[in-house]
Structure formats: C-alpha cells, structure tokens
Amino acid sequence: MPPIKRIAISTGGGDAPGLNAVIRAAVLAGDNQGWEVVGIRDGFNGLMNPDGYPEGGVIHLTRDSVRGIVPLGGTILGTTNRGNPTCYPVLQPDGSYVEVDRTEELVGMFADAGIDALVTIGGDGSLAIANRLHEAGLRVVGVPKTIDNDLDKTHQTFGFDTAVSFASECIDRLFSTATSHGRVIVVEVMGRYAGWIALEAGVASSAHAILIPEIPFDLQPVADLIAERDKRGAKFSIVVVAEGATPVGGTVSVLGRAVGQAEKLGGIGAQVAAGLEELTGKEARTVVLGHLLRGGSPTSFDRLLGLRFGAAAIRGLVAGYDGVMVSLNPPTVDYVPLAEATSRMKSVPLDCDTVLTAREIGINFGDRPPA
Ligand code: F6P
C-alpha cells in the first residue's frame, strides 16, 4: 500500500456525544505519524459541494483546532443525514427527485484532494456508505457511533452511555412529579430499530413498564400493572417507550419524511398515554426526550471510548487495515470488516441478562411474561 501523507476525517448521520473525542484522538495520533489531517464539513458535503462553504468545505485540523473539544457535545465538523452519495437525490425539472449513485465520483474527489485515507465516524447508514467507498477503492477505517447502540460487531457505540445517563436522570425527575400527582407518565426516548436506551435507562431508573421495538406491545398488561399498583397505594407509574416500538399488529409511528432522509419517527409516547388513559381511567402525560438525548457533554465513559476509537483508527491505518470498523471488544479495541459490521442491526436479545433482570423485578414489557 502506498504510504499515507494526508488523511481526512468526516462525521455523518445523527450526532452523538463523544464525536469530538474521536476527532481529537485521530488528529493528534495522525499528526504524531507525521500525516496532514483534514476534516470534511457536514458528512461529505464539504467535498461534494464546496461552493456551499465560503470558508472551505475541507479544513485543516491541527493540534490547535482540537484543543479543549473533548467535553463538547456535537461535532466540530458538522454532520448531516441527507445527501447519501450512494443514492444522491437530484432535483428534476418537473420537481421530482431521482437518486443517483455518486460513489465513484466521490472517490475521485478524494484522490483529487490528495487524500490517501478516510476515517469516517457514523452509524449504520454512514458506515454502509463507508463500505461502498472502500469497495470503490478508497482506503477507509470506520468508527461506530450512535446513541441508539444498535450497531452490530461492537460491544458498545460511543454516545450511548451519555444518552442512557441523561435519560435516567430525566426519569428520576419524572418520578417525583408523577408521585406528587398520582399520574402515569410516559417517557418517549430515541431508539429507532432497537430498544437499548429504553431498556437500560428504564431498568436503571426503576420504570414500571418498558416498551421496545423488539417486543410488539399490548397495553392491557401495562394497564393491569398500573391498576394493581394503584390498589396497593402506588398511585403513579412510569412507562418508558422507544420511538420505534410498535403495538402488536401495528406499525411504527412516523412524524414525516424529507427528501433523501429516513422517516422521522415520533408520536408513540402520546399514543401509549392515550391508550393507558382509556384503559386505566388515570391521567397520563407524555414527555418526549428526543434530541435532548443526543446533546450535552459526553460522560467520561464516552470520552474515553471516543479517544480509544480515534487512536485505534489511526493505529489501524498504520497497520495497513482497510475497509474495517474499529470495535469495542472488551477489554480491547480491535477491527472488524465494515461489510460484516453493517450487515445487520444489533437488537436487544430477549434472553439477555438485563431483560431477565427487568422481568424478575416486575417491569412489564407490554406482554404477558413467560411463566
Ligand atoms: O442517532 C439515531 C437517532 O437518534 C434515532 O434514534 C432517531 O430516529 C434519529 O436519530 C433521528 O435523527 P434526526 O432527527 O437527526 O433525523
């Protein structure tokens, strides 16, 4: 493989606390190899549409530019979940859009910019794009990011720990107000395809019911639990629901869709609250934590994981790896092929210890627990 002189870093998809830690470690470790490091603005937009960036779509990243950024939420490079280069929406004269594969063109743009390798930080969508770029000839190392923790082949993604900690803190606060008013409070959290945030935050904060995409729910068992709690004097209940949870035989609750973007999920919390009000006769309120879970300063776990991932990405390039994703494989960080990592989602296994724990302490999943 030709020696590396210049690498690029990009962040794609929804942001997650810890992104800046990855960027810092990759910049410093790359700089220590004697490489020039650049950052691409807003996913690949800075490279594909430079005219939209009067100050430059590709910026130099130096020791100075990454100083003090580890505690910051978001990403200093910006991100986007639009403009997937593998199916790029192009506006037609009649106002419709046609999706065009711009992968080869983008790989050519990397070559023209003198970029020898890419460290790209993203979730399932961004890492699938990374794999296509790799197949088209670009040297790529991916870094797994998502608050949803639904990426396969890594024990955990960074961002998840911060989201769970903040969700737990919010649920703790809702406990006291729910108790004072004797209400049911339904807390909707992110979790598009997998219920990791709902499960871990719900169990950690002793919610009474947890509804996740992996277990289509029936509200009757939840209502029965609420009524039974009421009878023994516990007049309030907390229900945590993942945005991607669905009722038995129903579909996911969608708020809308924009061109070139995945469907915007949301609304299931309100549906669950209305259903529980009807079944129990108790007042039920909804709190949607949504994007709050993506913001804020990363926990020390996510800072450390981000730094470890960023350094490992550079270590991987030095070792000659290509088309791989860095992966947390406790106690170490190693590498898995991007193709494998993106071939399926990591759902909550229904027999995992946390689900068993939840059931054993009486948390309901919107089902009749197995005898
Ligand atoms: O990062 C993943 C995620 O948090 C999903 O749970 C959610 O559906 C999605 O991002 C929402 O992203 P956005 O609002 O940025 O389109």
mmCIF file of C-alpha atoms and ligand atoms in Angstrom:
data_model
loop_
_atom_site.group_PDB
_atom_site.id
_atom_site.type_symbol
_atom_site.label_atom_id
_atom_site.label_comp_id
_atom_site.label_asym_id
_atom_site.label_seq_id
_atom_site.Cartn_x
_atom_site.Cartn_y
_atom_site.Cartn_z
ATOM 1 C CA MET A 1 0.000 0.000 0.000
ATOM 2 C CA PRO A 2 1.295 3.498 -0.832
ATOM 3 C CA PRO A 3 2.436 5.467 2.227
ATOM 4 C CA ILE A 4 -0.080 7.827 3.805
ATOM 5 C CA LYS A 5 0.646 11.551 3.783
ATOM 6 C CA ARG A 6 -2.774 13.075 4.165
ATOM 7 C CA ILE A 7 -5.938 11.745 5.789
ATOM 8 C CA ALA A 8 -9.477 13.094 6.110
ATOM 9 C CA ILE A 9 -11.967 12.770 8.949
ATOM 10 C CA SER A 10 -15.731 13.001 8.449
ATOM 11 C CA THR A 11 -18.744 12.696 10.759
ATOM 12 C CA GLY A 12 -22.078 11.532 9.308
ATOM 13 C CA GLY A 13 -25.647 10.854 10.447
ATOM 14 C CA GLY A 14 -27.152 11.952 13.755
ATOM 15 C CA ASP A 15 -24.635 13.443 16.164
ATOM 16 C CA ALA A 16 -23.674 11.665 19.391
ATOM 17 C CA PRO A 17 -21.744 12.807 22.477
ATOM 18 C CA GLY A 18 -18.138 11.674 22.081
ATOM 19 C CA LEU A 19 -17.678 12.622 18.409
ATOM 20 C CA ASN A 20 -15.221 15.357 19.293
ATOM 21 C CA ALA A 21 -13.181 12.945 21.422
ATOM 22 C CA VAL A 22 -12.766 10.670 18.364
ATOM 23 C CA ILE A 23 -11.769 13.644 16.214
ATOM 24 C CA ARG A 24 -9.219 14.854 18.780
ATOM 25 C CA ALA A 25 -7.545 11.458 19.165
ATOM 26 C CA ALA A 26 -7.456 10.835 15.402
ATOM 27 C CA VAL A 27 -5.965 14.289 14.740
ATOM 28 C CA LEU A 28 -3.281 14.005 17.434
ATOM 29 C CA ALA A 29 -2.374 10.398 16.636
ATOM 30 C CA GLY A 30 -2.324 11.196 12.894
ATOM 31 C CA ASP A 31 -0.200 14.275 13.489
ATOM 32 C CA ASN A 32 2.196 12.143 15.545
ATOM 33 C CA GLN A 33 2.604 9.904 12.467
ATOM 34 C CA GLY A 34 3.669 12.989 10.520
ATOM 35 C CA TRP A 35 0.421 12.968 8.487
ATOM 36 C CA GLU A 36 -1.543 16.014 7.479
ATOM 37 C CA VAL A 37 -5.107 15.763 8.780
ATOM 38 C CA VAL A 38 -8.114 17.485 7.234
ATOM 39 C CA GLY A 39 -11.771 17.489 8.212
ATOM 40 C CA ILE A 40 -14.695 17.409 5.779
ATOM 41 C CA ARG A 41 -17.661 19.591 6.729
ATOM 42 C CA ASP A 42 -21.128 18.083 7.153
ATOM 43 C CA GLY A 43 -20.540 14.457 6.243
ATOM 44 C CA PHE A 44 -19.173 14.533 2.680
ATOM 45 C CA ASN A 45 -20.923 17.768 1.694
ATOM 46 C CA GLY A 46 -17.801 19.888 2.182
ATOM 47 C CA LEU A 47 -16.044 17.821 -0.501
ATOM 48 C CA MET A 48 -19.027 17.243 -2.816
ATOM 49 C CA ASN A 49 -20.471 20.781 -2.692
ATOM 50 C CA PRO A 50 -17.523 23.082 -1.870
ATOM 51 C CA ASP A 51 -19.410 26.132 -3.190
ATOM 52 C CA GLY A 52 -21.674 25.957 -0.166
ATOM 53 C CA TYR A 53 -18.681 26.644 2.109
ATOM 54 C CA PRO A 54 -17.110 30.076 1.572
ATOM 55 C CA GLU A 55 -14.586 29.303 4.348
ATOM 56 C CA GLY A 56 -13.743 25.924 2.838
ATOM 57 C CA GLY A 57 -15.569 22.605 2.820
ATOM 58 C CA VAL A 58 -12.349 20.797 3.750
ATOM 59 C CA ILE A 59 -10.457 22.313 6.675
ATOM 60 C CA HIS A 60 -7.046 21.694 8.192
ATOM 61 C CA LEU A 61 -7.206 20.015 11.578
ATOM 62 C CA THR A 62 -4.263 20.774 13.808
ATOM 63 C CA ARG A 63 -3.367 20.383 17.464
ATOM 64 C CA ASP A 64 -4.809 23.858 17.950
ATOM 65 C CA SER A 65 -8.125 23.037 16.299
ATOM 66 C CA VAL A 66 -8.784 20.057 18.583
ATOM 67 C CA ARG A 67 -7.676 21.629 21.862
ATOM 68 C CA GLY A 68 -10.346 21.514 24.588
ATOM 69 C CA ILE A 69 -13.015 19.824 22.450
ATOM 70 C CA VAL A 70 -13.410 16.512 24.316
ATOM 71 C CA PRO A 71 -16.085 17.772 26.761
ATOM 72 C CA LEU A 72 -18.114 19.377 23.956
ATOM 73 C CA GLY A 73 -21.278 17.765 22.591
ATOM 74 C CA GLY A 74 -21.943 17.691 18.835
ATOM 75 C CA THR A 75 -19.177 17.613 16.247
ATOM 76 C CA ILE A 76 -16.806 20.428 15.310
ATOM 77 C CA LEU A 77 -17.056 19.232 11.684
ATOM 78 C CA GLY A 78 -20.836 19.355 11.416
ATOM 79 C CA THR A 79 -22.873 16.412 10.203
ATOM 80 C CA THR A 80 -25.849 15.574 8.038
ATOM 81 C CA ASN A 81 -28.241 12.746 7.443
ATOM 82 C CA ARG A 82 -29.027 13.962 3.937
ATOM 83 C CA GLY A 83 -27.127 13.616 0.673
ATOM 84 C CA ASN A 84 -26.129 9.945 0.821
ATOM 85 C CA PRO A 85 -23.592 9.737 -2.068
ATOM 86 C CA THR A 86 -24.691 6.177 -2.927
ATOM 87 C CA CYS A 87 -28.246 7.364 -3.682
ATOM 88 C CA TYR A 88 -27.921 11.115 -4.023
ATOM 89 C CA PRO A 89 -31.240 12.894 -4.688
ATOM 90 C CA VAL A 90 -31.052 15.045 -7.829
ATOM 91 C CA LEU A 91 -33.882 17.522 -8.487
ATOM 92 C CA GLN A 92 -35.573 17.051 -11.880
ATOM 93 C CA PRO A 93 -37.175 19.824 -13.964
ATOM 94 C CA ASP A 94 -40.651 18.508 -13.034
ATOM 95 C CA GLY A 95 -39.885 18.947 -9.311
ATOM 96 C CA SER A 96 -39.384 15.233 -8.634
ATOM 97 C CA TYR A 97 -36.103 13.673 -7.410
ATOM 98 C CA VAL A 98 -34.057 10.902 -8.983
ATOM 99 C CA GLU A 99 -31.474 9.044 -6.881
ATOM 100 C CA VAL A 100 -28.019 8.876 -8.471
ATOM 101 C CA ASP A 101 -25.047 6.789 -7.307
ATOM 102 C CA ARG A 102 -22.150 9.265 -6.882
ATOM 103 C CA THR A 103 -19.786 6.839 -5.110
ATOM 104 C CA GLU A 104 -17.157 6.674 -7.882
ATOM 105 C CA GLU A 105 -17.286 10.430 -8.351
ATOM 106 C CA LEU A 106 -16.715 10.957 -4.615
ATOM 107 C CA VAL A 107 -13.761 8.554 -4.577
ATOM 108 C CA GLY A 108 -12.311 10.615 -7.440
ATOM 109 C CA MET A 109 -12.790 13.776 -5.381
ATOM 110 C CA PHE A 110 -10.751 12.256 -2.521
ATOM 111 C CA ALA A 111 -7.951 11.463 -4.996
ATOM 112 C CA ASP A 112 -8.084 14.975 -6.471
ATOM 113 C CA ALA A 113 -7.839 16.442 -2.957
ATOM 114 C CA GLY A 114 -4.715 14.341 -2.311
ATOM 115 C CA ILE A 115 -6.430 12.419 0.491
ATOM 116 C CA ASP A 116 -4.887 8.970 0.949
ATOM 117 C CA ALA A 117 -7.272 7.572 3.563
ATOM 118 C CA LEU A 118 -10.531 8.381 5.334
ATOM 119 C CA VAL A 119 -11.524 7.977 8.970
ATOM 120 C CA THR A 120 -15.311 8.191 8.962
ATOM 121 C CA ILE A 121 -17.388 8.243 12.108
ATOM 122 C CA GLY A 122 -21.001 7.194 11.779
ATOM 123 C CA GLY A 123 -23.897 4.875 12.428
ATOM 124 C CA ASP A 124 -25.382 2.125 10.248
ATOM 125 C CA GLY A 125 -26.090 4.403 7.265
ATOM 126 C CA SER A 126 -22.743 6.214 7.287
ATOM 127 C CA LEU A 127 -20.770 3.001 7.758
ATOM 128 C CA ALA A 128 -22.642 1.347 4.868
ATOM 129 C CA ILE A 129 -21.575 4.341 2.743
ATOM 130 C CA ALA A 130 -18.020 3.872 4.081
ATOM 131 C CA ASN A 131 -18.096 0.276 2.905
ATOM 132 C CA ARG A 132 -19.207 1.319 -0.592
ATOM 133 C CA LEU A 133 -16.379 3.884 -0.731
ATOM 134 C CA HIS A 134 -13.943 1.172 0.320
ATOM 135 C CA GLU A 135 -15.272 -1.182 -2.378
ATOM 136 C CA ALA A 136 -14.821 1.638 -4.898
ATOM 137 C CA GLY A 137 -11.127 1.934 -3.985
ATOM 138 C CA LEU A 138 -10.875 4.413 -1.107
ATOM 139 C CA ARG A 139 -8.808 3.420 1.939
ATOM 140 C CA VAL A 140 -11.277 3.644 4.832
ATOM 141 C CA VAL A 141 -11.485 2.972 8.555
ATOM 142 C CA GLY A 142 -14.906 3.423 10.168
ATOM 143 C CA VAL A 143 -15.701 4.348 13.768
ATOM 144 C CA PRO A 144 -19.045 3.194 15.240
ATOM 145 C CA LYS A 145 -21.228 5.981 16.580
ATOM 146 C CA THR A 146 -24.853 6.122 17.656
ATOM 147 C CA ILE A 147 -26.722 6.882 20.833
ATOM 148 C CA ASP A 148 -29.055 4.005 19.860
ATOM 149 C CA ASN A 149 -26.277 1.387 20.331
ATOM 150 C CA ASP A 150 -27.789 -0.668 17.503
ATOM 151 C CA LEU A 151 -24.574 -1.320 15.558
ATOM 152 C CA ASP A 152 -23.509 -4.921 15.327
ATOM 153 C CA LYS A 153 -19.972 -6.240 15.906
ATOM 154 C CA THR A 154 -19.065 -3.781 18.613
ATOM 155 C CA HIS A 155 -19.823 -4.318 22.268
ATOM 156 C CA GLN A 156 -20.972 -0.694 22.507
ATOM 157 C CA THR A 157 -21.022 2.518 20.493
ATOM 158 C CA PHE A 158 -19.942 5.831 21.990
ATOM 159 C CA GLY A 159 -22.791 8.236 22.755
ATOM 160 C CA PHE A 160 -24.986 5.503 24.220
ATOM 161 C CA ASP A 161 -23.692 5.836 27.770
ATOM 162 C CA THR A 162 -24.350 9.600 27.800
ATOM 163 C CA ALA A 163 -27.862 9.109 26.410
ATOM 164 C CA VAL A 164 -28.698 6.439 28.994
ATOM 165 C CA SER A 165 -27.302 8.526 31.864
ATOM 166 C CA PHE A 166 -29.286 11.592 30.853
ATOM 167 C CA ALA A 167 -32.489 9.609 30.214
ATOM 168 C CA SER A 168 -32.136 8.018 33.668
ATOM 169 C CA GLU A 169 -31.729 11.419 35.276
ATOM 170 C CA CYS A 170 -34.857 12.686 33.494
ATOM 171 C CA ILE A 171 -36.856 9.628 34.550
ATOM 172 C CA ASP A 172 -35.714 10.160 38.174
ATOM 173 C CA ARG A 173 -37.118 13.704 37.989
ATOM 174 C CA LEU A 174 -40.372 12.476 36.489
ATOM 175 C CA PHE A 175 -40.755 10.014 39.383
ATOM 176 C CA SER A 176 -41.137 12.802 41.918
ATOM 177 C CA THR A 177 -43.713 14.777 39.941
ATOM 178 C CA ALA A 178 -45.618 11.614 38.943
ATOM 179 C CA THR A 179 -45.730 10.586 42.623
ATOM 180 C CA SER A 180 -46.995 14.000 43.751
ATOM 181 C CA HIS A 181 -49.857 13.948 41.240
ATOM 182 C CA GLY A 182 -50.585 10.229 41.188
ATOM 183 C CA ARG A 183 -50.181 10.254 37.402
ATOM 184 C CA VAL A 184 -48.963 7.942 34.725
ATOM 185 C CA ILE A 185 -46.042 9.479 32.834
ATOM 186 C CA VAL A 186 -44.971 8.013 29.516
ATOM 187 C CA VAL A 187 -41.396 8.883 28.545
ATOM 188 C CA GLU A 188 -40.540 8.547 24.843
ATOM 189 C CA VAL A 189 -36.850 8.040 24.123
ATOM 190 C CA MET A 190 -34.888 7.572 20.882
ATOM 191 C CA GLY A 191 -34.312 4.055 19.637
ATOM 192 C CA ARG A 192 -35.293 3.599 16.047
ATOM 193 C CA TYR A 193 -34.778 -0.098 15.480
ATOM 194 C CA ALA A 194 -33.551 -1.226 18.892
ATOM 195 C CA GLY A 195 -34.669 -0.579 22.447
ATOM 196 C CA TRP A 196 -31.285 -0.287 24.169
ATOM 197 C CA ILE A 197 -31.813 3.238 25.547
ATOM 198 C CA ALA A 198 -35.346 2.488 26.771
ATOM 199 C CA LEU A 199 -34.232 -0.781 28.329
ATOM 200 C CA GLU A 200 -31.108 0.412 30.112
ATOM 201 C CA ALA A 201 -32.461 3.804 31.234
ATOM 202 C CA GLY A 202 -35.779 2.211 32.211
ATOM 203 C CA VAL A 203 -34.201 -0.512 34.324
ATOM 204 C CA ALA A 204 -31.581 1.840 35.825
ATOM 205 C CA SER A 205 -34.298 4.229 36.959
ATOM 206 C CA SER A 206 -36.831 1.565 38.013
ATOM 207 C CA ALA A 207 -39.559 2.344 35.465
ATOM 208 C CA HIS A 208 -42.657 0.152 35.750
ATOM 209 C CA ALA A 209 -43.035 -0.721 32.071
ATOM 210 C CA ILE A 210 -40.655 -0.555 29.116
ATOM 211 C CA LEU A 211 -41.819 -0.825 25.503
ATOM 212 C CA ILE A 212 -39.163 -1.637 22.900
ATOM 213 C CA PRO A 213 -39.172 -2.386 19.154
ATOM 214 C CA GLU A 214 -38.086 -5.984 19.818
ATOM 215 C CA ILE A 215 -41.324 -6.802 21.704
ATOM 216 C CA PRO A 216 -44.536 -5.644 19.954
ATOM 217 C CA PHE A 217 -46.652 -4.409 22.849
ATOM 218 C CA ASP A 218 -50.157 -4.910 24.170
ATOM 219 C CA LEU A 219 -51.238 -2.125 26.545
ATOM 220 C CA GLN A 220 -53.590 -4.329 28.585
ATOM 221 C CA PRO A 221 -50.820 -5.961 30.671
ATOM 222 C CA VAL A 222 -49.352 -2.489 31.298
ATOM 223 C CA ALA A 223 -52.791 -1.176 32.347
ATOM 224 C CA ASP A 224 -53.237 -4.220 34.623
ATOM 225 C CA LEU A 225 -49.899 -3.457 36.279
ATOM 226 C CA ILE A 226 -50.871 0.196 36.778
ATOM 227 C CA ALA A 227 -54.241 -0.836 38.291
ATOM 228 C CA GLU A 228 -52.545 -3.335 40.575
ATOM 229 C CA ARG A 229 -50.058 -0.669 41.724
ATOM 230 C CA ASP A 230 -52.948 1.716 42.338
ATOM 231 C CA LYS A 231 -54.666 -0.875 44.544
ATOM 232 C CA ARG A 232 -51.626 -1.173 46.768
ATOM 233 C CA GLY A 233 -51.320 2.583 47.134
ATOM 234 C CA ALA A 234 -48.679 3.303 44.486
ATOM 235 C CA LYS A 235 -50.844 5.768 42.587
ATOM 236 C CA PHE A 236 -48.249 6.692 39.932
ATOM 237 C CA SER A 237 -46.466 4.750 37.229
ATOM 238 C CA ILE A 238 -43.654 5.436 34.774
ATOM 239 C CA VAL A 239 -43.663 3.885 31.304
ATOM 240 C CA VAL A 240 -40.612 4.227 29.028
ATOM 241 C CA VAL A 241 -41.217 3.737 25.313
ATOM 242 C CA ALA A 242 -38.679 3.635 22.483
ATOM 243 C CA GLU A 243 -39.684 5.729 19.456
ATOM 244 C CA GLY A 244 -39.571 2.598 17.253
ATOM 245 C CA ALA A 245 -41.831 0.456 19.485
ATOM 246 C CA THR A 246 -44.983 -0.849 17.833
ATOM 247 C CA PRO A 247 -48.278 -2.243 19.103
ATOM 248 C CA VAL A 248 -48.963 -5.896 18.293
ATOM 249 C CA GLY A 249 -50.013 -5.978 14.628
ATOM 250 C CA GLY A 250 -49.381 -2.214 14.257
ATOM 251 C CA THR A 251 -46.763 -0.092 12.569
ATOM 252 C CA VAL A 252 -44.132 2.358 13.680
ATOM 253 C CA SER A 253 -45.332 5.917 14.443
ATOM 254 C CA VAL A 254 -43.979 8.341 11.833
ATOM 255 C CA LEU A 255 -43.978 12.151 12.008
ATOM 256 C CA GLY A 256 -42.925 12.760 8.421
ATOM 257 C CA ARG A 257 -40.243 12.382 5.784
ATOM 258 C CA ALA A 258 -37.992 14.806 3.896
ATOM 259 C CA VAL A 259 -36.231 14.126 0.565
ATOM 260 C CA GLY A 260 -33.129 11.963 0.956
ATOM 261 C CA GLN A 261 -33.756 11.351 4.658
ATOM 262 C CA ALA A 262 -35.019 8.423 6.696
ATOM 263 C CA GLU A 263 -38.539 8.694 8.117
ATOM 264 C CA LYS A 264 -38.827 10.914 11.193
ATOM 265 C CA LEU A 265 -40.139 8.741 13.978
ATOM 266 C CA GLY A 266 -42.164 10.055 16.898
ATOM 267 C CA GLY A 267 -45.592 10.109 18.448
ATOM 268 C CA ILE A 268 -45.695 6.658 20.004
ATOM 269 C CA GLY A 269 -45.455 8.143 23.529
ATOM 270 C CA ALA A 270 -48.661 10.142 23.030
ATOM 271 C CA GLN A 271 -50.424 7.078 21.589
ATOM 272 C CA VAL A 272 -49.398 4.953 24.562
ATOM 273 C CA ALA A 273 -50.502 7.653 27.032
ATOM 274 C CA ALA A 274 -53.920 7.960 25.325
ATOM 275 C CA GLY A 275 -54.328 4.180 25.336
ATOM 276 C CA LEU A 276 -53.407 3.882 29.006
ATOM 277 C CA GLU A 277 -55.746 6.714 29.964
ATOM 278 C CA GLU A 278 -58.577 4.876 28.284
ATOM 279 C CA LEU A 279 -57.751 1.521 29.863
ATOM 280 C CA THR A 280 -56.999 2.752 33.405
ATOM 281 C CA GLY A 281 -59.075 5.912 33.742
ATOM 282 C CA LYS A 282 -55.982 7.597 35.173
ATOM 283 C CA GLU A 283 -54.449 10.803 33.860
ATOM 284 C CA ALA A 284 -51.458 10.035 31.661
ATOM 285 C CA ARG A 285 -48.903 12.582 30.417
ATOM 286 C CA THR A 286 -46.157 12.252 27.820
ATOM 287 C CA VAL A 287 -42.599 13.568 27.855
ATOM 288 C CA VAL A 288 -40.533 13.210 24.670
ATOM 289 C CA LEU A 289 -36.798 13.276 25.400
ATOM 290 C CA GLY A 290 -35.931 13.049 21.687
ATOM 291 C CA HIS A 291 -32.917 15.100 20.637
ATOM 292 C CA LEU A 292 -32.079 16.058 24.233
ATOM 293 C CA LEU A 293 -30.527 12.599 24.380
ATOM 294 C CA ARG A 294 -28.110 13.492 21.591
ATOM 295 C CA GLY A 295 -26.895 16.722 23.176
ATOM 296 C CA GLY A 296 -24.698 17.662 26.084
ATOM 297 C CA SER A 297 -21.262 16.823 27.319
ATOM 298 C CA PRO A 298 -20.211 13.163 26.966
ATOM 299 C CA THR A 299 -19.808 11.040 30.090
ATOM 300 C CA SER A 300 -16.257 10.061 30.981
ATOM 301 C CA PHE A 301 -17.041 6.580 29.568
ATOM 302 C CA ASP A 302 -17.940 8.062 26.171
ATOM 303 C CA ARG A 303 -14.968 10.445 26.221
ATOM 304 C CA LEU A 304 -12.598 7.582 26.859
ATOM 305 C CA LEU A 305 -14.278 5.289 24.327
ATOM 306 C CA GLY A 306 -14.189 8.085 21.724
ATOM 307 C CA LEU A 307 -10.489 8.717 22.355
ATOM 308 C CA ARG A 308 -9.740 4.979 22.223
ATOM 309 C CA PHE A 309 -11.671 4.625 18.936
ATOM 310 C CA GLY A 310 -9.964 7.660 17.367
ATOM 311 C CA ALA A 311 -6.480 6.452 18.278
ATOM 312 C CA ALA A 312 -7.340 2.901 17.163
ATOM 313 C CA ALA A 313 -8.497 4.202 13.772
ATOM 314 C CA ILE A 314 -5.039 5.702 13.165
ATOM 315 C CA ARG A 315 -3.303 2.616 14.592
ATOM 316 C CA GLY A 316 -5.346 0.543 12.132
ATOM 317 C CA LEU A 317 -4.277 2.686 9.172
ATOM 318 C CA VAL A 318 -0.639 2.414 10.284
ATOM 319 C CA ALA A 319 -1.063 -1.373 10.410
ATOM 320 C CA GLY A 320 -2.421 -1.335 6.843
ATOM 321 C CA TYR A 321 -6.079 -2.049 7.630
ATOM 322 C CA ASP A 322 -8.657 -1.003 5.071
ATOM 323 C CA GLY A 323 -12.444 -1.453 4.900
ATOM 324 C CA VAL A 324 -12.686 -2.100 8.629
ATOM 325 C CA MET A 325 -14.536 -0.655 11.592
ATOM 326 C CA VAL A 326 -12.881 -0.216 14.967
ATOM 327 C CA SER A 327 -14.795 -2.224 17.515
ATOM 328 C CA LEU A 328 -15.012 -2.404 21.287
ATOM 329 C CA ASN A 329 -14.237 -5.974 22.207
ATOM 330 C CA PRO A 330 -13.608 -5.699 25.965
ATOM 331 C CA PRO A 331 -11.018 -5.347 27.281
ATOM 332 C CA THR A 332 -9.581 -4.238 23.958
ATOM 333 C CA VAL A 333 -10.450 -2.350 20.788
ATOM 334 C CA ASP A 334 -9.986 -4.322 17.594
ATOM 335 C CA TYR A 335 -11.149 -4.328 13.965
ATOM 336 C CA VAL A 336 -13.991 -5.990 12.043
ATOM 337 C CA PRO A 337 -14.737 -5.807 8.296
ATOM 338 C CA LEU A 338 -17.187 -2.973 7.536
ATOM 339 C CA ALA A 339 -19.215 -5.381 5.404
ATOM 340 C CA GLU A 340 -19.808 -7.601 8.442
ATOM 341 C CA ALA A 341 -20.498 -4.743 10.830
ATOM 342 C CA THR A 342 -23.177 -3.283 8.559
ATOM 343 C CA SER A 343 -24.887 -6.496 7.526
ATOM 344 C CA ARG A 344 -27.417 -6.469 10.397
ATOM 345 C CA MET A 345 -28.608 -4.369 13.326
ATOM 346 C CA LYS A 346 -27.848 -5.224 16.931
ATOM 347 C CA SER A 347 -31.231 -5.666 18.614
ATOM 348 C CA VAL A 348 -31.836 -6.347 22.276
ATOM 349 C CA PRO A 349 -31.640 -10.148 22.767
ATOM 350 C CA LEU A 350 -34.819 -11.098 24.595
ATOM 351 C CA ASP A 351 -32.946 -13.537 26.832
ATOM 352 C CA CYS A 352 -30.220 -11.064 27.814
ATOM 353 C CA ASP A 353 -29.449 -10.544 31.458
ATOM 354 C CA THR A 354 -30.901 -7.014 31.555
ATOM 355 C CA VAL A 355 -34.274 -8.157 30.169
ATOM 356 C CA LEU A 356 -34.299 -11.079 32.630
ATOM 357 C CA THR A 357 -33.424 -8.715 35.477
ATOM 358 C CA ALA A 358 -36.229 -6.363 34.455
ATOM 359 C CA ARG A 359 -38.783 -9.184 34.358
ATOM 360 C CA GLU A 360 -37.557 -10.613 37.675
ATOM 361 C CA ILE A 361 -38.075 -7.277 39.427
ATOM 362 C CA GLY A 362 -41.561 -6.861 37.941
ATOM 363 C CA ILE A 363 -41.021 -4.495 34.999
ATOM 364 C CA ASN A 364 -43.568 -5.166 32.260
ATOM 365 C CA PHE A 365 -42.694 -5.153 28.523
ATOM 366 C CA GLY A 366 -46.241 -4.831 27.241
ATOM 367 C CA ASP A 367 -46.618 -8.579 27.146
ATOM 368 C CA ARG A 368 -47.658 -11.457 29.378
ATOM 369 C CA PRO A 369 -44.296 -12.616 30.741
ATOM 370 C CA PRO A 370 -43.458 -16.253 30.060
ATOM 371 C CA ALA A 371 -44.461 -18.399 33.118
HETATM 372 O O1 F6P B 1 -28.998 8.700 16.025
HETATM 373 C C1 F6P B 1 -30.074 7.820 15.772
HETATM 374 C C2 F6P B 1 -31.312 8.540 16.085
HETATM 375 O O2 F6P B 1 -31.112 9.048 17.347
HETATM 376 C C3 F6P B 1 -32.600 7.714 16.019
HETATM 377 O O3 F6P B 1 -32.998 7.149 17.234
HETATM 378 C C4 F6P B 1 -33.603 8.724 15.551
HETATM 379 O O4 F6P B 1 -34.701 8.100 14.903
HETATM 380 C C5 F6P B 1 -32.798 9.560 14.640
HETATM 381 O O5 F6P B 1 -31.506 9.594 15.166
HETATM 382 C C6 F6P B 1 -33.358 10.953 14.466
HETATM 383 O O6 F6P B 1 -32.479 11.701 13.716
HETATM 384 P P1 F6P B 1 -32.785 13.139 13.107
HETATM 385 O O7 F6P B 1 -33.846 13.760 13.913
HETATM 386 O O8 F6P B 1 -31.498 13.852 13.206
HETATM 387 O O9 F6P B 1 -33.222 12.889 11.722
#
